[in-house]
Tab-separated table of C-alpha atoms and ligand atoms in Angstrom:
chain	number	residue	atom	x	y	z
A	1	MET	CA	-16.625	6.676	5.549
A	2	ASN	CA	-19.728	8.429	5.724
A	3	ALA	CA	-23.168	7.250	4.330
A	4	GLU	CA	-22.555	9.536	1.141
A	5	THR	CA	-19.546	7.880	0.953
A	6	MET	CA	-20.736	4.544	1.097
A	7	SER	CA	-23.540	5.048	-1.445
A	8	GLU	CA	-20.399	4.987	-3.835
A	9	ALA	CA	-19.510	2.568	-5.774
A	10	PRO	CA	-16.108	0.197	-4.914
A	11	LEU	CA	-12.969	1.726	-6.327
A	12	LEU	CA	-11.837	-1.470	-6.440
A	13	SER	CA	-13.997	-4.757	-6.012
A	14	VAL	CA	-11.786	-8.673	-6.149
A	15	ARG	CA	-13.855	-11.861	-6.436
A	16	GLY	CA	-12.110	-14.767	-5.872
A	17	LEU	CA	-9.112	-14.259	-6.297
A	18	THR	CA	-6.613	-17.331	-5.923
A	19	LYS	CA	-3.183	-17.701	-6.605
A	20	ARG	CA	-1.032	-20.775	-6.388
A	21	TYR	CA	2.869	-21.717	-5.963
A	22	GLY	CA	2.568	-24.793	-7.358
A	23	GLY	CA	0.874	-27.130	-5.477
A	24	ARG	CA	0.961	-24.498	-2.739
A	25	ILE	CA	-2.444	-21.492	-2.121
A	26	GLY	CA	-0.343	-18.172	-2.125
A	27	CYS	CA	-4.052	-17.085	-0.990
A	28	ALA	CA	-7.841	-19.073	-2.570
A	29	GLU	CA	-11.085	-17.493	-2.786
A	30	VAL	CA	-10.544	-14.241	-1.623
A	31	ASP	CA	-13.572	-11.376	-2.015
A	32	LEU	CA	-13.040	-7.905	-1.185
A	33	ASP	CA	-14.424	-4.152	-1.502
A	34	LEU	CA	-12.794	-0.754	-1.193
A	35	TRP	CA	-14.821	2.158	-1.293
A	36	PRO	CA	-12.823	5.624	-2.229
A	37	GLY	CA	-10.488	7.062	0.598
A	38	GLU	CA	-10.631	4.199	2.715
A	39	VAL	CA	-8.064	2.272	4.216
A	40	LEU	CA	-8.168	-1.518	4.825
A	41	GLY	CA	-5.094	-4.070	7.025
A	42	ILE	CA	-5.250	-6.864	5.913
A	43	VAL	CA	-3.647	-8.877	8.150
A	44	GLY	CA	-2.115	-12.458	9.432
A	45	GLU	CA	0.782	-14.129	10.496
A	46	SER	CA	3.881	-14.720	8.023
A	47	GLY	CA	2.478	-17.138	5.452
A	48	SER	CA	-0.737	-16.431	5.397
A	49	GLY	CA	-1.252	-14.785	1.856
A	50	LYS	CA	-1.178	-11.350	2.282
A	51	SER	CA	1.841	-9.964	-0.220
A	52	THR	CA	0.884	-12.536	-2.359
A	53	LEU	CA	-2.728	-11.059	-2.984
A	54	LEU	CA	-1.678	-7.190	-2.582
A	55	ALA	CA	0.945	-8.315	-5.492
A	56	CYS	CA	-1.462	-10.462	-7.618
A	57	LEU	CA	-2.890	-7.165	-7.303
A	58	ALA	CA	-0.289	-4.510	-7.798
A	59	GLY	CA	0.020	-7.373	-11.289
A	60	HIS	CA	3.579	-7.781	-10.090
A	61	LEU	CA	2.390	-12.102	-10.108
A	62	GLU	CA	-0.239	-13.130	-12.418
A	63	ALA	CA	-3.382	-14.825	-10.290
A	64	ASP	CA	-4.401	-17.677	-11.164
A	65	GLY	CA	-7.969	-17.026	-11.091
A	66	GLY	CA	-10.308	-14.276	-10.406
A	67	THR	CA	-11.204	-11.177	-11.121
A	68	ALA	CA	-9.752	-7.296	-9.063
A	69	ARG	CA	-12.868	-4.836	-10.600
A	70	TYR	CA	-10.985	-1.363	-11.201
A	71	ASP	CA	-13.346	1.762	-12.917
A	72	GLY	CA	-15.263	-0.907	-14.431
A	73	ARG	CA	-12.236	-2.836	-15.717
A	74	ASP	CA	-10.413	-6.253	-14.764
A	75	VAL	CA	-6.459	-5.252	-13.520
A	76	LEU	CA	-6.222	-8.870	-13.532
A	77	THR	CA	-6.173	-9.199	-17.559
A	78	LEU	CA	-5.256	-5.825	-18.294
A	79	PRO	CA	-2.455	-5.604	-21.534
A	80	GLU	CA	1.152	-4.795	-19.725
A	81	PRO	CA	1.180	-1.513	-21.182
A	82	GLU	CA	-2.553	-0.223	-19.615
A	83	ARG	CA	-1.488	-1.864	-16.244
A	84	ARG	CA	1.646	0.185	-16.445
A	85	ARG	CA	0.201	3.585	-17.834
A	86	LEU	CA	-2.333	2.715	-13.801
A	87	ALA	CA	0.993	1.976	-11.730
A	88	ARG	CA	2.276	5.535	-13.102
A	89	THR	CA	-0.769	7.120	-12.501
A	90	ASP	CA	-3.201	6.037	-10.394
A	91	TRP	CA	-2.509	3.996	-8.445
A	92	ALA	CA	1.270	3.485	-5.873
A	93	PHE	CA	2.646	1.062	-4.326
A	94	VAL	CA	5.025	1.305	-1.397
A	95	HIS	CA	7.347	-1.082	-0.920
A	96	GLN	CA	8.960	-1.974	3.222
A	97	HIS	CA	12.165	-1.951	1.411
A	98	ALA	CA	12.343	1.410	0.442
A	99	ARG	CA	15.710	0.352	-2.409
A	100	ASP	CA	12.778	-1.453	-4.354
A	101	GLY	CA	10.386	1.071	-4.341
A	102	LEU	CA	13.170	4.381	-5.206
A	103	ARG	CA	16.712	4.348	-7.575
A	104	MET	CA	19.134	4.380	-5.373
A	105	ASN	CA	21.845	6.619	-8.053
A	106	VAL	CA	19.081	8.617	-8.627
A	107	SER	CA	19.109	12.133	-6.233
A	108	ALA	CA	16.219	12.455	-4.193
A	109	GLY	CA	14.662	15.072	-6.541
A	110	GLY	CA	15.453	13.302	-9.664
A	111	ASN	CA	13.347	9.920	-7.261
A	112	VAL	CA	10.169	12.339	-6.659
A	113	GLY	CA	10.790	14.001	-10.306
A	114	GLU	CA	10.761	11.520	-12.662
A	115	ARG	CA	7.347	10.190	-11.473
A	116	LEU	CA	5.570	13.634	-12.855
A	117	MET	CA	7.863	13.516	-15.779
A	118	ALA	CA	6.341	9.891	-16.308
A	119	GLY	CA	3.275	11.391	-16.081
A	120	GLY	CA	3.888	13.917	-18.888
A	121	ALA	CA	5.018	17.031	-16.222
A	122	ARG	CA	8.392	18.575	-19.235
A	123	HIS	CA	8.534	21.904	-16.822
A	124	TYR	CA	11.800	21.980	-14.731
A	125	GLY	CA	11.109	24.507	-12.552
A	126	ASP	CA	7.941	23.375	-12.069
A	127	ILE	CA	8.995	19.677	-11.482
A	128	ARG	CA	11.991	20.911	-9.179
A	129	ALA	CA	9.458	22.615	-7.205
A	130	THR	CA	6.813	20.221	-6.725
A	131	ALA	CA	9.628	17.905	-5.611
A	132	GLU	CA	10.844	20.520	-3.170
A	133	ASP	CA	7.086	20.344	-1.660
A	134	TRP	CA	7.089	17.076	-1.551
A	135	LEU	CA	10.101	16.247	0.562
A	136	ALA	CA	8.845	19.050	2.848
A	137	ARG	CA	5.916	17.402	3.319
A	138	VAL	CA	7.322	14.095	3.828
A	139	GLU	CA	9.331	15.894	6.295
A	140	ILE	CA	11.929	15.541	4.333
A	141	ASP	CA	14.791	18.978	4.591
A	142	PRO	CA	14.459	20.318	0.542
A	143	ALA	CA	18.085	21.036	0.708
A	144	ARG	CA	18.891	17.838	0.639
A	145	ILE	CA	16.950	18.236	-3.111
A	146	ASP	CA	20.453	16.795	-4.835
A	147	ASP	CA	21.727	13.784	-2.324
A	148	ARG	CA	20.949	9.752	-2.580
A	149	PRO	CA	18.741	8.465	-0.679
A	150	SER	CA	21.180	5.970	-0.343
A	151	GLN	CA	22.624	9.739	2.512
A	152	PHE	CA	19.521	9.497	4.385
A	153	SER	CA	18.459	6.443	7.258
A	154	GLY	CA	16.472	4.169	6.982
A	155	GLY	CA	12.833	6.246	7.569
A	156	MET	CA	13.566	9.081	5.553
A	157	GLN	CA	14.169	6.968	2.334
A	158	GLN	CA	10.943	5.267	3.395
A	159	ARG	CA	9.195	8.935	3.290
A	160	LEU	CA	11.065	9.520	-0.303
A	161	GLN	CA	9.748	5.972	-1.869
A	162	ILE	CA	6.241	7.828	-0.472
A	163	ALA	CA	6.669	10.982	-1.601
A	164	ARG	CA	7.547	9.166	-4.694
A	165	GLY	CA	4.323	7.693	-4.769
A	166	LEU	CA	2.061	10.177	-3.888
A	167	VAL	CA	3.465	13.028	-5.745
A	168	THR	CA	0.960	11.937	-9.018
A	169	GLY	CA	-1.929	12.099	-6.766
A	170	PRO	CA	-2.760	8.544	-6.508
A	171	ARG	CA	-6.366	7.115	-6.166
A	172	LEU	CA	-4.609	3.857	-4.709
A	173	VAL	CA	-2.228	3.510	-2.734
A	174	LEU	CA	-0.877	-0.440	-1.848
A	175	MET	CA	1.781	-0.984	1.241
A	176	ASP	CA	3.196	-3.969	2.455
A	177	GLU	CA	4.304	-3.755	5.628
A	178	PRO	CA	5.892	-0.065	4.882
A	179	THR	CA	6.705	0.511	8.307
A	180	GLY	CA	8.671	-3.251	8.449
A	181	GLY	CA	12.097	-3.243	9.669
A	182	LEU	CA	12.475	0.343	11.211
A	183	ASP	CA	13.126	0.990	15.018
A	184	VAL	CA	9.527	1.997	16.751
A	185	SER	CA	10.116	5.634	17.373
A	186	VAL	CA	10.754	6.047	13.429
A	187	GLN	CA	7.567	3.358	13.038
A	188	ALA	CA	5.275	5.584	15.498
A	189	ARG	CA	6.783	8.974	13.308
A	190	LEU	CA	6.410	7.351	10.039
A	191	LEU	CA	1.955	5.807	11.144
A	192	ASP	CA	1.740	9.622	12.010
A	193	LEU	CA	3.091	10.541	8.593
A	194	LEU	CA	0.862	8.141	6.182
A	195	ARG	CA	-2.141	8.530	8.160
A	196	GLY	CA	-1.818	12.368	7.988
A	197	LEU	CA	-0.890	11.523	3.912
A	198	VAL	CA	-3.740	9.393	3.406
A	199	ARG	CA	-6.199	11.574	5.127
A	200	ARG	CA	-5.989	14.811	3.619
A	201	MET	CA	-5.318	13.401	0.495
A	202	GLY	CA	-8.421	11.762	0.573
A	203	LEU	CA	-6.507	8.469	-0.585
A	204	ALA	CA	-8.712	4.726	-0.605
A	205	ALA	CA	-5.141	2.082	0.595
A	206	ILE	CA	-4.470	-1.580	1.451
A	207	VAL	CA	-2.185	-1.956	3.843
A	208	VAL	CA	-0.558	-5.227	4.199
A	209	THR	CA	0.744	-5.754	7.769
A	210	HIS	CA	2.134	-8.692	10.788
A	211	ASP	CA	1.485	-5.661	12.919
A	212	ILE	CA	-1.171	-5.103	14.682
A	213	GLY	CA	-0.805	-1.943	15.612
A	214	VAL	CA	0.187	-0.194	12.457
A	215	VAL	CA	-3.897	-1.180	11.764
A	216	ARG	CA	-5.356	0.107	14.183
A	217	LEU	CA	-4.366	2.999	13.457
A	218	LEU	CA	-4.398	3.792	9.796
A	219	ALA	CA	-7.181	1.349	9.130
A	220	ASP	CA	-11.158	1.936	8.567
A	221	ARG	CA	-11.767	-2.037	7.869
A	222	LEU	CA	-9.223	-5.581	8.292
A	223	MET	CA	-9.263	-8.431	6.556
A	224	VAL	CA	-7.536	-11.147	9.010
A	225	MET	CA	-6.107	-13.970	6.788
A	226	LYS	CA	-4.914	-17.645	7.590
A	227	ASP	CA	-3.719	-20.035	5.358
A	228	GLY	CA	-4.622	-17.690	2.065
A	229	ARG	CA	-8.023	-17.175	2.959
A	230	VAL	CA	-10.174	-15.490	4.693
A	231	VAL	CA	-10.963	-15.920	8.305
A	232	GLU	CA	-12.809	-12.618	9.220
A	233	ALA	CA	-12.862	-9.248	7.820
A	234	GLY	CA	-14.843	-5.671	9.665
A	235	LEU	CA	-14.814	-2.455	11.184
A	236	THR	CA	-11.173	-2.362	12.544
A	237	ASP	CA	-11.844	-1.457	16.340
A	238	ARG	CA	-14.488	-4.088	16.317
A	239	VAL	CA	-12.996	-6.987	15.180
A	240	LEU	CA	-9.982	-5.864	17.528
A	241	ASP	CA	-12.168	-5.556	20.211
A	242	ASP	CA	-14.586	-8.154	19.479
A	243	PRO	CA	-12.483	-11.012	17.134
A	244	GLN	CA	-14.882	-13.425	16.267
A	245	HIS	CA	-12.627	-15.973	15.078
A	246	GLY	CA	-10.169	-17.726	17.431
A	247	TYR	CA	-7.882	-17.330	14.878
A	248	THR	CA	-7.732	-13.451	15.062
A	249	GLN	CA	-8.544	-14.046	19.318
A	250	LEU	CA	-4.866	-15.214	19.124
A	251	LEU	CA	-3.806	-12.919	16.667
A	252	VAL	CA	-4.939	-10.102	18.468
A	253	SER	CA	-3.070	-11.257	22.175
A	254	SER	CA	0.111	-11.872	20.386
A	255	VAL	CA	0.472	-15.527	20.742
A	256	LEU	CA	0.614	-16.203	17.106
A	257	PRO	CA	4.629	-15.735	15.923
A	258	THR	CA	4.212	-12.927	12.968
B	301	ATP	N1	7.484	-17.746	-4.144
B	301	ATP	C1	6.809	-18.664	-3.834
B	301	ATP	N2	7.299	-19.684	-3.673
B	301	ATP	C2	6.709	-20.821	-3.045
B	301	ATP	N3	5.142	-20.529	-2.824
B	301	ATP	C3	5.574	-19.296	-2.002
B	301	ATP	C4	6.536	-18.156	-3.093
B	301	ATP	N4	5.386	-17.323	-1.924
B	301	ATP	C5	5.256	-17.277	-1.060
B	301	ATP	N5	4.856	-18.696	-1.367
B	301	ATP	C6	3.838	-19.470	0.113
B	301	ATP	O1	2.432	-19.081	0.139
B	301	ATP	C7	2.203	-18.331	1.726
B	301	ATP	C8	1.309	-17.205	1.257
B	301	ATP	O2	2.856	-16.957	1.628
B	301	ATP	P1	2.980	-14.776	1.704
B	301	ATP	O3	4.165	-14.273	1.453
B	301	ATP	O4	1.580	-14.724	0.623
B	301	ATP	O5	2.465	-14.876	3.269
B	301	ATP	P2	2.702	-13.897	3.591
B	301	ATP	O6	1.518	-13.461	4.690
B	301	ATP	O7	2.874	-12.292	2.845
B	301	ATP	O8	4.090	-13.567	4.648
B	301	ATP	P3	5.112	-12.871	4.987
B	301	ATP	O9	4.339	-11.769	5.810
B	301	ATP	O10	6.175	-13.729	5.652
B	301	ATP	O11	5.222	-12.018	3.839
B	301	ATP	C9	2.830	-19.461	2.216
B	301	ATP	O12	3.007	-20.719	2.136
B	301	ATP	C10	4.317	-19.629	1.644
B	301	ATP	O13	5.228	-20.295	1.932
């Protein structure tokens, strides 16, 4: 990120975000700022509150308190139609399990094309051409445009989910364990692809993961969570190479269960 980018206002500004499950804390008093074109990694062991935080931002869960300002509006209190419009146009969500982000009984081309149609595209030829282009961009043979995701491998399904999310040119992508559950070699390829797309498209992204390797490759900045709270934050290299908090030190040395 250069000095010019830093001087812009944050794209997303979160203050005091809190979510409880009955008496249990999901996440508490989380503050974060995300600048345009920046990738923020959120790491922590299982149960640290990463997914809860992301789900509140995405509107999948209702937060109990706090604000999340995007384009001058608090997305935590957006009326449902506006929230849906945002999710269709400006934001994308990449689920850990591709089947949660895809329509499994619709063709690959349909999965990508229906996002375009939801954004107002109407011309069949253009939609199909764009879908083919996006399949190629995520390294799926465009000849498979009429196949269903259920005929794809796990890695291909995840790449299709990414194409579906990015085809509308969002400004912000929320990713929950995007490489989770995939073989190591498949993960590496997916990470390379994601890194290339994020950089080329200048996307801002929040990546939740328990995998330090993922954030080392993708994230400009890191936030470390424990028991629902942020315990350390900073530039990725600084946090990983010179962790200040004892918990981060354990996490980086992979002593903690993930
Ligand atoms: N639906 C739920 N009902 C009750 N408690 C929940 C629920 N979902 C999460 N929690 C609790 O909230 C806390 C944070 O969980 P969360 O899933 O956000 O953590 P996480 O870091 O994303 O972990 P994981 O990587 O395992 O998903 C944990 O104590 C968890 O037990």
